[in-house]
Structure formats: structure tokens, C-alpha cells
PDB file of C-alpha atoms in Angstrom:
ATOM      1  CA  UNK A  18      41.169  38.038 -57.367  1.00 65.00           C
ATOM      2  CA  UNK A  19      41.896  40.686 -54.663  1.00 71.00           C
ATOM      3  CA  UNK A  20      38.380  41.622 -54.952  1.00 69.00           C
ATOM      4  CA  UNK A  21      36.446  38.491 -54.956  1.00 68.00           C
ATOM      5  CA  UNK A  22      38.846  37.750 -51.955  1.00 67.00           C
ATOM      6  CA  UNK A  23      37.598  41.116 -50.200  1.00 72.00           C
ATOM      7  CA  UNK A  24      33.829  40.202 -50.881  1.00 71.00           C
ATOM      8  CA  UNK A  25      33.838  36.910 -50.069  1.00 74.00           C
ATOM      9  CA  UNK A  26      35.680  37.798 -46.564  1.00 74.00           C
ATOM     10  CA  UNK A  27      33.313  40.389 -46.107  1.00 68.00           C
ATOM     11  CA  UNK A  28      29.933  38.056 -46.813  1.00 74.00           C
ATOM     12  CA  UNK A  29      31.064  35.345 -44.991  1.00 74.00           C
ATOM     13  CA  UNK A  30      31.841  38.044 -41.432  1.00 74.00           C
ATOM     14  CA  UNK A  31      28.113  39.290 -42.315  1.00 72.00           C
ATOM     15  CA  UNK A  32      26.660  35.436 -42.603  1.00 71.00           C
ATOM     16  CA  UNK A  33      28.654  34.831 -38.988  1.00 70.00           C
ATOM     17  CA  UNK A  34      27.183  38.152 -37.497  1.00 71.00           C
ATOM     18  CA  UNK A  35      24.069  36.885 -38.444  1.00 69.00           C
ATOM     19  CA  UNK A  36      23.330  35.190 -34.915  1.00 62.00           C
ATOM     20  CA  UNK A  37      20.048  33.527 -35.796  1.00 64.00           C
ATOM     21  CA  UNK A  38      21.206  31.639 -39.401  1.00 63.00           C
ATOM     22  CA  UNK A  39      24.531  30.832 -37.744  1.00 66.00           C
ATOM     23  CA  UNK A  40      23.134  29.037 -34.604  1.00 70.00           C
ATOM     24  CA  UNK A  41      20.525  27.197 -36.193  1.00 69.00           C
ATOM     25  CA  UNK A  42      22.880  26.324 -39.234  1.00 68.00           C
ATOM     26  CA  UNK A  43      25.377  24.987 -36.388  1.00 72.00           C
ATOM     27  CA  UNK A  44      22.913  22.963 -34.244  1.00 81.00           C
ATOM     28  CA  UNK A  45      20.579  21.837 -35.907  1.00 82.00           C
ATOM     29  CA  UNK A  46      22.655  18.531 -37.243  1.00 86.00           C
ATOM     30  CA  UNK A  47      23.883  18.165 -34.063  1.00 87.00           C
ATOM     31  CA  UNK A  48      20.400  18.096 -32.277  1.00 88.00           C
ATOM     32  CA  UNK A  49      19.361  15.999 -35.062  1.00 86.00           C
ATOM     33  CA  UNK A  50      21.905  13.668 -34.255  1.00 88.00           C
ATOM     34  CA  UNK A  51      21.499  13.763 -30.464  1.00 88.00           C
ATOM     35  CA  UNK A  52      17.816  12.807 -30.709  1.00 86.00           C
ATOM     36  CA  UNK A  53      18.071  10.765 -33.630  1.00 83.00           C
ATOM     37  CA  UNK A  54      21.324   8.845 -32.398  1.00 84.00           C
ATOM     38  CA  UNK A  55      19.643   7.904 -29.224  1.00 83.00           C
ATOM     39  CA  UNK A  56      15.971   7.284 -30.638  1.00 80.00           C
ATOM     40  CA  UNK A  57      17.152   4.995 -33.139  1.00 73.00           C
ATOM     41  CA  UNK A  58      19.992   3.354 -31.471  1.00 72.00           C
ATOM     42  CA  UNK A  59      18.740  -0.441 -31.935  1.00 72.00           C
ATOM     43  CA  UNK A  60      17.274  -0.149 -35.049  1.00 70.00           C
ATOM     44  CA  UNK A  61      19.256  -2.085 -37.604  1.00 71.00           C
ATOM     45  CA  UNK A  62      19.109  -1.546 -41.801  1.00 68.00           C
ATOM     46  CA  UNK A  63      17.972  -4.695 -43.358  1.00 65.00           C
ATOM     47  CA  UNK A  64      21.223  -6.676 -44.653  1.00 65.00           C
ATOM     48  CA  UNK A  65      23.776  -4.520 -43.331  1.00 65.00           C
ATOM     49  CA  UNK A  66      24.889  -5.845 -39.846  1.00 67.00           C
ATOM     50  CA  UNK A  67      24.595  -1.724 -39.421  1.00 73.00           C
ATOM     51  CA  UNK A  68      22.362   0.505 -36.706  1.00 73.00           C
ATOM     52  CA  UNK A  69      21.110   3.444 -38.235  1.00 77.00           C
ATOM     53  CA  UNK A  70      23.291   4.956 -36.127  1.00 79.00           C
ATOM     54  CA  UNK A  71      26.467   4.155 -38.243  1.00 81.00           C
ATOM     55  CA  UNK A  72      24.315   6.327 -41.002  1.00 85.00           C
ATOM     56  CA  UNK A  73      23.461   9.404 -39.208  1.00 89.00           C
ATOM     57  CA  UNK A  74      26.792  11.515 -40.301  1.00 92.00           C
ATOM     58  CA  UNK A  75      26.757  11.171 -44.026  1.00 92.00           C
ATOM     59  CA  UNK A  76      22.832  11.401 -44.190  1.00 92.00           C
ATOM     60  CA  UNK A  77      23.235  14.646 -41.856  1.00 93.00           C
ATOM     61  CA  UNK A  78      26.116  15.938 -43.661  1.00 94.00           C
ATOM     62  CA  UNK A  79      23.676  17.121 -46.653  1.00 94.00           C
ATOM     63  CA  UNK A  80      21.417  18.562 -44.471  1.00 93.00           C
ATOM     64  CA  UNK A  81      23.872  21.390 -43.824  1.00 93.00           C
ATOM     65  CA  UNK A  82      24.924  21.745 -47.440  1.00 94.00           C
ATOM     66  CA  UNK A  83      21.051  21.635 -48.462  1.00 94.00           C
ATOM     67  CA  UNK A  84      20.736  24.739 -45.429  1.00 91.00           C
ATOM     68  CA  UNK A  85      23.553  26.342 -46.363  1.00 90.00           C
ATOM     69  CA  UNK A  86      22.927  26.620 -50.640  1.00 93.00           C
ATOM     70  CA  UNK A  87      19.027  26.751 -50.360  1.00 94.00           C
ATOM     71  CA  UNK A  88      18.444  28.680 -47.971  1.00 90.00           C
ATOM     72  CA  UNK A  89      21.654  31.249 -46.935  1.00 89.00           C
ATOM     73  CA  UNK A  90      23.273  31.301 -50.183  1.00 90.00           C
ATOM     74  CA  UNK A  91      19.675  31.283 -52.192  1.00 91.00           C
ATOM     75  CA  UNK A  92      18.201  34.033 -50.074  1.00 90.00           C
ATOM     76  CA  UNK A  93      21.432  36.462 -50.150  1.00 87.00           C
ATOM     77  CA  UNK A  94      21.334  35.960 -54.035  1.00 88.00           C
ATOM     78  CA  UNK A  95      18.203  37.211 -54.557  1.00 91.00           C
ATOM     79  CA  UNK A  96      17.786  39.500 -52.057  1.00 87.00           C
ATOM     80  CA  UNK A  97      21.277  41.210 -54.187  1.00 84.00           C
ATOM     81  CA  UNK A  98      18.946  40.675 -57.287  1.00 84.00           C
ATOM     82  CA  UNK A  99      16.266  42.358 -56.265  1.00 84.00           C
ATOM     83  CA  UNK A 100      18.008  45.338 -54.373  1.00 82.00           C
ATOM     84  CA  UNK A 101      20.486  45.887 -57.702  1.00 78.00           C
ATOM     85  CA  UNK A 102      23.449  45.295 -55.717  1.00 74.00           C
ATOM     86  CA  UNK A 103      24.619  42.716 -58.924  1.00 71.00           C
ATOM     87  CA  UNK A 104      24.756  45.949 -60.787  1.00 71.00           C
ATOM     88  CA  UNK A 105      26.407  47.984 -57.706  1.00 71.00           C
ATOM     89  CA  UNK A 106      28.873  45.574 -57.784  1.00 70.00           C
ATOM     90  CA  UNK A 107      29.623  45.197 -61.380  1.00 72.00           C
ATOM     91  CA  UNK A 108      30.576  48.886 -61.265  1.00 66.00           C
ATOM     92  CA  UNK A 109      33.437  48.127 -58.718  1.00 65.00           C
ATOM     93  CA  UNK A 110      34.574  45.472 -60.869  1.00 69.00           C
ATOM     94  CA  UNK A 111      32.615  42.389 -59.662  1.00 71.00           C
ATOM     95  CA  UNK A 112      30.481  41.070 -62.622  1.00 72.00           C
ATOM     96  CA  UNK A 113      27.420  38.838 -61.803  1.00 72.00           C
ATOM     97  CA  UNK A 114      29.034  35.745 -61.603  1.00 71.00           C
ATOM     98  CA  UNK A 115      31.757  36.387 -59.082  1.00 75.00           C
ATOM     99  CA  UNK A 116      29.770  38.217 -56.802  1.00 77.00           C
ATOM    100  CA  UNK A 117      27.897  35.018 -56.672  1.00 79.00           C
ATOM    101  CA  UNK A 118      30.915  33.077 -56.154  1.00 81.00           C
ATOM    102  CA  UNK A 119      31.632  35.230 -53.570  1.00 81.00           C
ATOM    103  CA  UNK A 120      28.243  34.708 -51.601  1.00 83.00           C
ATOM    104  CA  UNK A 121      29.067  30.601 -52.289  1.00 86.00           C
ATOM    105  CA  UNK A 122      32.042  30.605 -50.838  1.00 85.00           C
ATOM    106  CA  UNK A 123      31.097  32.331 -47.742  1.00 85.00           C
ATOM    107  CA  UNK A 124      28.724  29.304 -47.526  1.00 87.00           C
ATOM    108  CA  UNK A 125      30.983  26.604 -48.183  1.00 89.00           C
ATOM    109  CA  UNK A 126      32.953  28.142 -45.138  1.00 86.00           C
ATOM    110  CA  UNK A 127      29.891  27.956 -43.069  1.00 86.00           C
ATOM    111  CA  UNK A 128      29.558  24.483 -44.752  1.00 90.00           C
ATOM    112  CA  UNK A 129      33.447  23.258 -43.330  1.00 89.00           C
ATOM    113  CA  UNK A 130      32.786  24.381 -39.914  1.00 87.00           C
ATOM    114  CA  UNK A 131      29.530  22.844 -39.349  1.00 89.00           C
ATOM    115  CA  UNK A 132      30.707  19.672 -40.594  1.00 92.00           C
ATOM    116  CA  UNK A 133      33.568  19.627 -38.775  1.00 92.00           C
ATOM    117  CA  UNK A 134      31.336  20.734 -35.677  1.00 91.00           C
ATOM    118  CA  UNK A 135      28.877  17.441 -36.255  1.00 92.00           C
ATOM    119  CA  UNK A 136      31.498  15.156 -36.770  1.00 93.00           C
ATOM    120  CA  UNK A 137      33.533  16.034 -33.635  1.00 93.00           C
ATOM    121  CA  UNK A 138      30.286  15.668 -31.552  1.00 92.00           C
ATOM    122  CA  UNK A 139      29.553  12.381 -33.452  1.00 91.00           C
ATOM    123  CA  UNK A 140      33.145  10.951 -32.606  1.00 91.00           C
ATOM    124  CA  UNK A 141      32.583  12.392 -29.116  1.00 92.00           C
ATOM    125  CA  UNK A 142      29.476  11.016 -28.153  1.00 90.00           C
ATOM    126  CA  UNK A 143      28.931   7.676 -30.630  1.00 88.00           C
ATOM    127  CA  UNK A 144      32.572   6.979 -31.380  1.00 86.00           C
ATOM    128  CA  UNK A 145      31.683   7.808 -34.944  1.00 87.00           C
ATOM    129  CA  UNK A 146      34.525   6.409 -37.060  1.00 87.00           C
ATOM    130  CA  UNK A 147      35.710   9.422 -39.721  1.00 91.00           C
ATOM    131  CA  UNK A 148      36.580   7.517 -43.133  1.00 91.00           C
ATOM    132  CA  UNK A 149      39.982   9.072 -43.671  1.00 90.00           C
ATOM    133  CA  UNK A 150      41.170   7.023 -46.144  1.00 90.00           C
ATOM    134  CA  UNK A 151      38.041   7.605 -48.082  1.00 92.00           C
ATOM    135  CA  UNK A 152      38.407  11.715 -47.683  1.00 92.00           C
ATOM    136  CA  UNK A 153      38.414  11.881 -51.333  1.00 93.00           C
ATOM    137  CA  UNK A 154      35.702  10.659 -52.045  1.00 94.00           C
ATOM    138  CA  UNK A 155      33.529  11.782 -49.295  1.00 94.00           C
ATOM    139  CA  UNK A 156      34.713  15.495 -50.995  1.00 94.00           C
ATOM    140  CA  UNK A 157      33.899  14.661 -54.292  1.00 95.00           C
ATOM    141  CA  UNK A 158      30.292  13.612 -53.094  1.00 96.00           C
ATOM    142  CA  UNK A 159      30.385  16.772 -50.535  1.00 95.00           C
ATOM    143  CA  UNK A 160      30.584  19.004 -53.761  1.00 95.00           C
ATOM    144  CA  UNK A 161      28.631  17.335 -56.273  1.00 96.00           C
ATOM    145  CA  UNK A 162      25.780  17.692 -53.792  1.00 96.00           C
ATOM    146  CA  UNK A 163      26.758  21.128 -53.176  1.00 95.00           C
ATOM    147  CA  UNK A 164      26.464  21.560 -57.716  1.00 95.00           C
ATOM    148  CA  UNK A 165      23.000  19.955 -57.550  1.00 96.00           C
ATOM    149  CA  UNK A 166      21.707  22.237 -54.582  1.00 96.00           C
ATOM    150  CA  UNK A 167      23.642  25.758 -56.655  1.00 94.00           C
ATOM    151  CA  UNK A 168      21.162  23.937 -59.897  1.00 94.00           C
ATOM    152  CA  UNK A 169      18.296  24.356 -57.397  1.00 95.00           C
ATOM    153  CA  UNK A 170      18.956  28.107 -56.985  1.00 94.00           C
ATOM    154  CA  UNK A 171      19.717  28.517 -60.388  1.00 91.00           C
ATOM    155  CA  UNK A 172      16.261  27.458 -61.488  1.00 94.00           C
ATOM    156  CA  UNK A 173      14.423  28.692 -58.914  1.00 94.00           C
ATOM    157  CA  UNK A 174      16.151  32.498 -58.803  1.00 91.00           C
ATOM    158  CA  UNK A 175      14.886  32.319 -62.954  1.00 90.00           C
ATOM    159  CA  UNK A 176      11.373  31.794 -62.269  1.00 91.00           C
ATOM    160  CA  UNK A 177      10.858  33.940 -58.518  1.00 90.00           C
ATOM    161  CA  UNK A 178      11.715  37.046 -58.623  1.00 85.00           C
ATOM    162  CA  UNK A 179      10.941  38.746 -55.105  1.00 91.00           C
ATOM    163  CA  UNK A 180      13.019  37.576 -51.758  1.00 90.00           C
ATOM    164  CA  UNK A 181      10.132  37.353 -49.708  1.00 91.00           C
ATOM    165  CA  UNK A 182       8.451  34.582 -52.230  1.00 93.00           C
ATOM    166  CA  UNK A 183      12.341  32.976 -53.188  1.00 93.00           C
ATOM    167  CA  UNK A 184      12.491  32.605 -48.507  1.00 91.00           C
ATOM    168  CA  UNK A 185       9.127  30.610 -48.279  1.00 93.00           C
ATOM    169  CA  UNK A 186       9.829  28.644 -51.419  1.00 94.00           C
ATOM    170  CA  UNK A 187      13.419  28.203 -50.290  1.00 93.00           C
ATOM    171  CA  UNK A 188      12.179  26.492 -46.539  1.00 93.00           C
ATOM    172  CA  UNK A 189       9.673  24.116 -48.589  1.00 94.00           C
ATOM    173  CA  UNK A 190      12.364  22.738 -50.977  1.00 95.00           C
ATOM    174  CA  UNK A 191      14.398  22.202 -47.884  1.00 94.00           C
ATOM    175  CA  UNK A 192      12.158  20.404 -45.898  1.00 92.00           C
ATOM    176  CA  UNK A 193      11.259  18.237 -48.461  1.00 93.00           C
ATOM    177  CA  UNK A 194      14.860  17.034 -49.544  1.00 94.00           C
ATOM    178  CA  UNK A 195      15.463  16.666 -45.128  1.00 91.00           C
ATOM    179  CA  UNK A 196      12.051  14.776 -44.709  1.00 90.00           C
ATOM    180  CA  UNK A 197      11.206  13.234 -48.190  1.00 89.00           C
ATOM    181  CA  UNK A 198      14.976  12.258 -49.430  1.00 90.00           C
ATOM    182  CA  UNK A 199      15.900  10.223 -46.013  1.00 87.00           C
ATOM    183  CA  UNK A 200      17.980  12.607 -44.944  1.00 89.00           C
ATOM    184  CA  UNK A 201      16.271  12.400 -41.494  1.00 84.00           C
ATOM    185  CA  UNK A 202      14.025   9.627 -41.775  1.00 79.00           C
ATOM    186  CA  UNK A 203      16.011   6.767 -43.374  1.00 79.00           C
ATOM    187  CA  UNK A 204      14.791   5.763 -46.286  1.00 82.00           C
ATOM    188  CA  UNK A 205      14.278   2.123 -45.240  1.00 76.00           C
ATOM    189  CA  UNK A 206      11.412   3.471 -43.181  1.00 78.00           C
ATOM    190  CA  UNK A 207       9.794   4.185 -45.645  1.00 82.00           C
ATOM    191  CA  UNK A 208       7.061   1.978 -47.244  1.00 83.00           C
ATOM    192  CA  UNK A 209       7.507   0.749 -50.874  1.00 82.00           C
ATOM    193  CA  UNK A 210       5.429   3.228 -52.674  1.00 84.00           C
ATOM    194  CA  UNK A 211       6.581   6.394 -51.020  1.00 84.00           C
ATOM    195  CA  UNK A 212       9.995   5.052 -51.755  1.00 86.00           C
ATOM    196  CA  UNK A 213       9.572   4.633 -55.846  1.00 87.00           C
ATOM    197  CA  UNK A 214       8.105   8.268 -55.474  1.00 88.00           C
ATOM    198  CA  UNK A 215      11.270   9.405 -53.901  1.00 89.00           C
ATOM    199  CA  UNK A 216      13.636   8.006 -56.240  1.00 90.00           C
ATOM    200  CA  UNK A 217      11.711   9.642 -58.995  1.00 88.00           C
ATOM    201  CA  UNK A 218      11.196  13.170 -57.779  1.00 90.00           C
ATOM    202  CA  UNK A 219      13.600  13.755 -55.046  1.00 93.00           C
ATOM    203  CA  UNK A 220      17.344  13.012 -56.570  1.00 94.00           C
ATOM    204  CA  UNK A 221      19.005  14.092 -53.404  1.00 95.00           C
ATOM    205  CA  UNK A 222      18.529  10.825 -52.441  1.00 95.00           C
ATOM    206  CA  UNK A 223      20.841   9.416 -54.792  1.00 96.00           C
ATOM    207  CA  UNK A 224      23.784  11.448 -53.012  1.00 95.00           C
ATOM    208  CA  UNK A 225      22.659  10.106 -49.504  1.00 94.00           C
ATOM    209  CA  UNK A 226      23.028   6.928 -50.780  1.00 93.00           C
ATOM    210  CA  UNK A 227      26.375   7.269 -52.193  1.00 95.00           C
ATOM    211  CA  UNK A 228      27.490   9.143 -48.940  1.00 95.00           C
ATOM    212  CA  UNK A 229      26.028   6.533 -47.003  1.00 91.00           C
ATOM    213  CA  UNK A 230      28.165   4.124 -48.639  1.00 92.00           C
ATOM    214  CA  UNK A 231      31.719   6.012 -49.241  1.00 94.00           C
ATOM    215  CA  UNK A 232      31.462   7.206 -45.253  1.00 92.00           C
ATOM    216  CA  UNK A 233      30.035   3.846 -43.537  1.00 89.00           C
ATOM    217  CA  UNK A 234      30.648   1.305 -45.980  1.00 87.00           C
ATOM    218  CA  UNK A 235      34.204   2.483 -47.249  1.00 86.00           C
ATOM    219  CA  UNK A 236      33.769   1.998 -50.717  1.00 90.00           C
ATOM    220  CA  UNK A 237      34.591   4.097 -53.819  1.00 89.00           C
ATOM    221  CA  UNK A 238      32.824   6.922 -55.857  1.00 91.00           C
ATOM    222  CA  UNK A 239      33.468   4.525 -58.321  1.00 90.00           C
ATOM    223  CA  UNK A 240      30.573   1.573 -56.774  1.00 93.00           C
ATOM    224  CA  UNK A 241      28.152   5.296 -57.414  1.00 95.00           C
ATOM    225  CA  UNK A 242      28.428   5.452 -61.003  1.00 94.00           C
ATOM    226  CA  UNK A 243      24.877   5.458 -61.757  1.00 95.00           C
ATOM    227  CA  UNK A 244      24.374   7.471 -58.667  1.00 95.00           C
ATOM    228  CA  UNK A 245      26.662  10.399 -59.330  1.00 96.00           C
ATOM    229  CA  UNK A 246      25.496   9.953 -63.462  1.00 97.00           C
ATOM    230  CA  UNK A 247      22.038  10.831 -62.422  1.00 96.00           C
ATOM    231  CA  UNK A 248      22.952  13.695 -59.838  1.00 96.00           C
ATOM    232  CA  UNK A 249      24.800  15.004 -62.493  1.00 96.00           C
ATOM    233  CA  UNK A 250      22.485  15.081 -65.110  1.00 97.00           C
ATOM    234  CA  UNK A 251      19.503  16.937 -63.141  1.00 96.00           C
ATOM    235  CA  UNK A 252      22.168  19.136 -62.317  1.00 96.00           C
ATOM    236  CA  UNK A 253      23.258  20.297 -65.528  1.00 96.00           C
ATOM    237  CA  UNK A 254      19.558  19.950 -66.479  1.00 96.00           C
ATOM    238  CA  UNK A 255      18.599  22.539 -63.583  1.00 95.00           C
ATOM    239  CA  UNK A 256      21.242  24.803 -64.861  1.00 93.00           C
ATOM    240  CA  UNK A 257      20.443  24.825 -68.600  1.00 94.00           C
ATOM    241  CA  UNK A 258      16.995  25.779 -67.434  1.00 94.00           C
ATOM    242  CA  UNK A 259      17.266  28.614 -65.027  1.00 91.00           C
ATOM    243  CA  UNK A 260      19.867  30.151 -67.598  1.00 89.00           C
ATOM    244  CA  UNK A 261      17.523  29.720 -70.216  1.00 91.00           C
ATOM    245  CA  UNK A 262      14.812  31.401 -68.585  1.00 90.00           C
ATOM    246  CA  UNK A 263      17.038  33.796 -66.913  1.00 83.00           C
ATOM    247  CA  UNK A 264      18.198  34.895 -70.571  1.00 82.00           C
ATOM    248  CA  UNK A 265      14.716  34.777 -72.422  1.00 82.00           C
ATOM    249  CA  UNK A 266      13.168  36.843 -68.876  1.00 77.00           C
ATOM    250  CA  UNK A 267      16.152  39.647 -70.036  1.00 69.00           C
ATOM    251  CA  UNK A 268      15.510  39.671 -73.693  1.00 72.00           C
ATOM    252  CA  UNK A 269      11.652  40.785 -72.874  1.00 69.00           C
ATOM    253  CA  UNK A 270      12.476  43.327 -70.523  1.00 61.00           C
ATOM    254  CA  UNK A 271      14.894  45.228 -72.805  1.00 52.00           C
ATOM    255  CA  UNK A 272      12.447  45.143 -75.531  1.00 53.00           C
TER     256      UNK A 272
END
């Protein structure tokens, strides 16, 4: 534990040094939410009584976790993969698994301080109300999307191999949960078709809905059954996968 303690204090100073992921990381949702927040301001979602205003927080929240998995933690996996610092570690008594842990958790730090970052300057600005009696359940949701996006990795670190190829594929996943899973755009902007798509090929949007609802709407995880059933599911599904391949890729090299 002392060592995974250690590594994970020392990834998550070298994440922090790293000006240019920090900054963006940090203001991105909160430009977002700036422009977004005052763009938007009168437009109301159909049978809600709501602006889309009152949805910008829990659809933003993702965002960050989708930046911080994807992209930081993704990118500093495989760039350890492909340099043999798994194997550097192992030797000092860090197998595979919690050196990755390690990396994660430096990114679910990064994760807690940008949040709390947007939601201060949401409260500040909007009034934003924070859903305290709900804090369970806005976790719950905060780390099952956080399971689905470490699936994504998972997958994708079975089939690329090279850090320069995981980066680019890394930005276009991300960009299409942001644009194409209403994280920015709400999804009741979009027309009919583009929304069937959407539900079919882009299950992030099945956590923005149930974060939508726990954070603005106060209800339970329990009203996102089906939701957190089918989030679930593609994320065990990713995971079986990637290991699969991982395994099988291993078996022909040592032959």
C-alpha cells in the first residue's frame, strides 16, 4: 500500500506540473459553462418547466471525467506500455494493475478538483443549486461513468499499441461523447434521427441522462435502472474485450 501510495502521489504532482493538461482540464467546463450558460439562458427543455441552464452542471460534469480517463489517464497508460515502465515497475514491486491504479487515481484527484472548481463558479455566477441530499447518488453515477470511460481504455489500449496513434484516437473518442452524447449540445437539440443514432452508438448518453435527473430533478439512482443496466453492461462488455485481446495479443508474441 505504501507503494501504490508513493506512485500515485508522485503521478498525480507530475499530471499538476503538467501546465498545459492541467489548465485546459480546469477551464474548459468552466468556459463551457460561461458561454453556454449565457447563450442558452432562455431556452427551455420541452416538459420540464427547466432552462437548459438548470442542466449545464451534470451534463458538464462528464466532460471532465471523459478528459480526465480518455485522454490523461489513457495517454499516461500507454505511453508506460510502450516505454516498458509496467515492467520497470513490476520489479520495484508494482505489478501491472496497480501501477494503473496508481495513474487512475491521480486522475480522479484531478477529477475532484475540477468538479469542485465548476460547481463553485456555477453557484457563483447562476446560483446553481448543489443536490446535497442527493450526494450519493450523484457519486454513484460520478463513478459508474468513470468504469465505462476505464472500459474505453481498456479496449482501446488492446487494439493500439503506439502513444502517438492511442493520443489522436483518444481526442476523437472524446469529442464525440462531448459533441455527439449531449454533453454540450443538449440532446433535445437534436433532430429525431440523429437522436435514435445516439442512443444506439454513444451510451454515454445514458449517464447524462441519469445525472441530469439525480442533480436537477432530485430523484434516485433507483428512477435509472435501465440507464445504469445498460452503462453497465457495455462496460463489462468493453472490459471482457480489451482483456481478451490483450491476452490472445501476449500468447502470440511469446510463441
Amino acid at each position: 500500500m505504501r507503494k501504490l501510495y508513493i506512485f500515485s502521489k508522485f503521478q498525480t504532482n507530475l499530471l499538476l506540473r503538467n501546465f498545459k493538461t492541467t489548465i485546459v482540464g480546469f477551464l474548459l467546463p468552466v468556459i463551457m459553462f460561461f458561454i453556454f450558460s449565457n447563450m442558452l439562458a432562455e431556452l427551455e427543455v420541452p416538459n420540464t418547466g427547466r432552462t437548459i441552464v438548470d442542466y449545464l452542471i451534470p451534463a458538464f460534469i462528464p466532460i471532465i471525467i471523459i478528459n480526465a480517463v480518455i485522454v490523461i489517464y489513457g495517454q499516461y497508460y500507454i505511453l508506460y506500455k510502450e516505454q516498458g515502465n509496467l515492467l520497470k515497475y513490476k520489479l520495484l514491486g508494482l505489478n501491472t494493475f496497480s501501477t494503473s491504479f496508481g495513474i487512475f487515481l491521480a486522475t480522479l484527484i484531478f477529477q475532484i478538483i475540477a468538479t469542485l472548481f465548476l460547481v463553485i463558479f456555477g453557484v457563483a455566477t447562476k446560483g446553481v443549486t448543489v443536490p446535497y441530499e442527493n450526494v450519493l447518488s450523484v457519486i454513484f453515477m460520478v463513478l459508474l461513468i468513470n468504469l465505462y470511460q476505464f472500459a474505453i481504455v481498456v479496449f482501446t489500449t488492446s487494439v493500439i499499441q503506439k502513444s502517438t496513434t492511442y493520443q489522436s484516437i483518444s481526442l476523437i473518442i472524446f469529442y464525440i461523447q462531448i459533441f455527439l452524447g449531449g454533453l454540450t449540445f443538449p440532446p433535445e437539440m437534436f433532430p429525431g434521427f440523429i437522436r435514435e443514432i445516439v442512443y444506439i452508438f454513444n451510451p454515454i448518453i445514458y449517464g447524462l441522462v441519469a445525472m441530469r435527473g439525480i442533480w436537477t430533478e432530485g430523484l434516485s439512482i433507483l428512477n435509472y435502472s435501465q440507464e445504469v443496466m445498460i452503462l453497465s453492461l457495455v462496460t463489462i462488455g468493453l472490459i471482457a474485450i480489451g482483456i481478451f485481446i490483450s491476452k490472445k495479443r501476449e500468447k502470440t508474441q511469446y510463441q
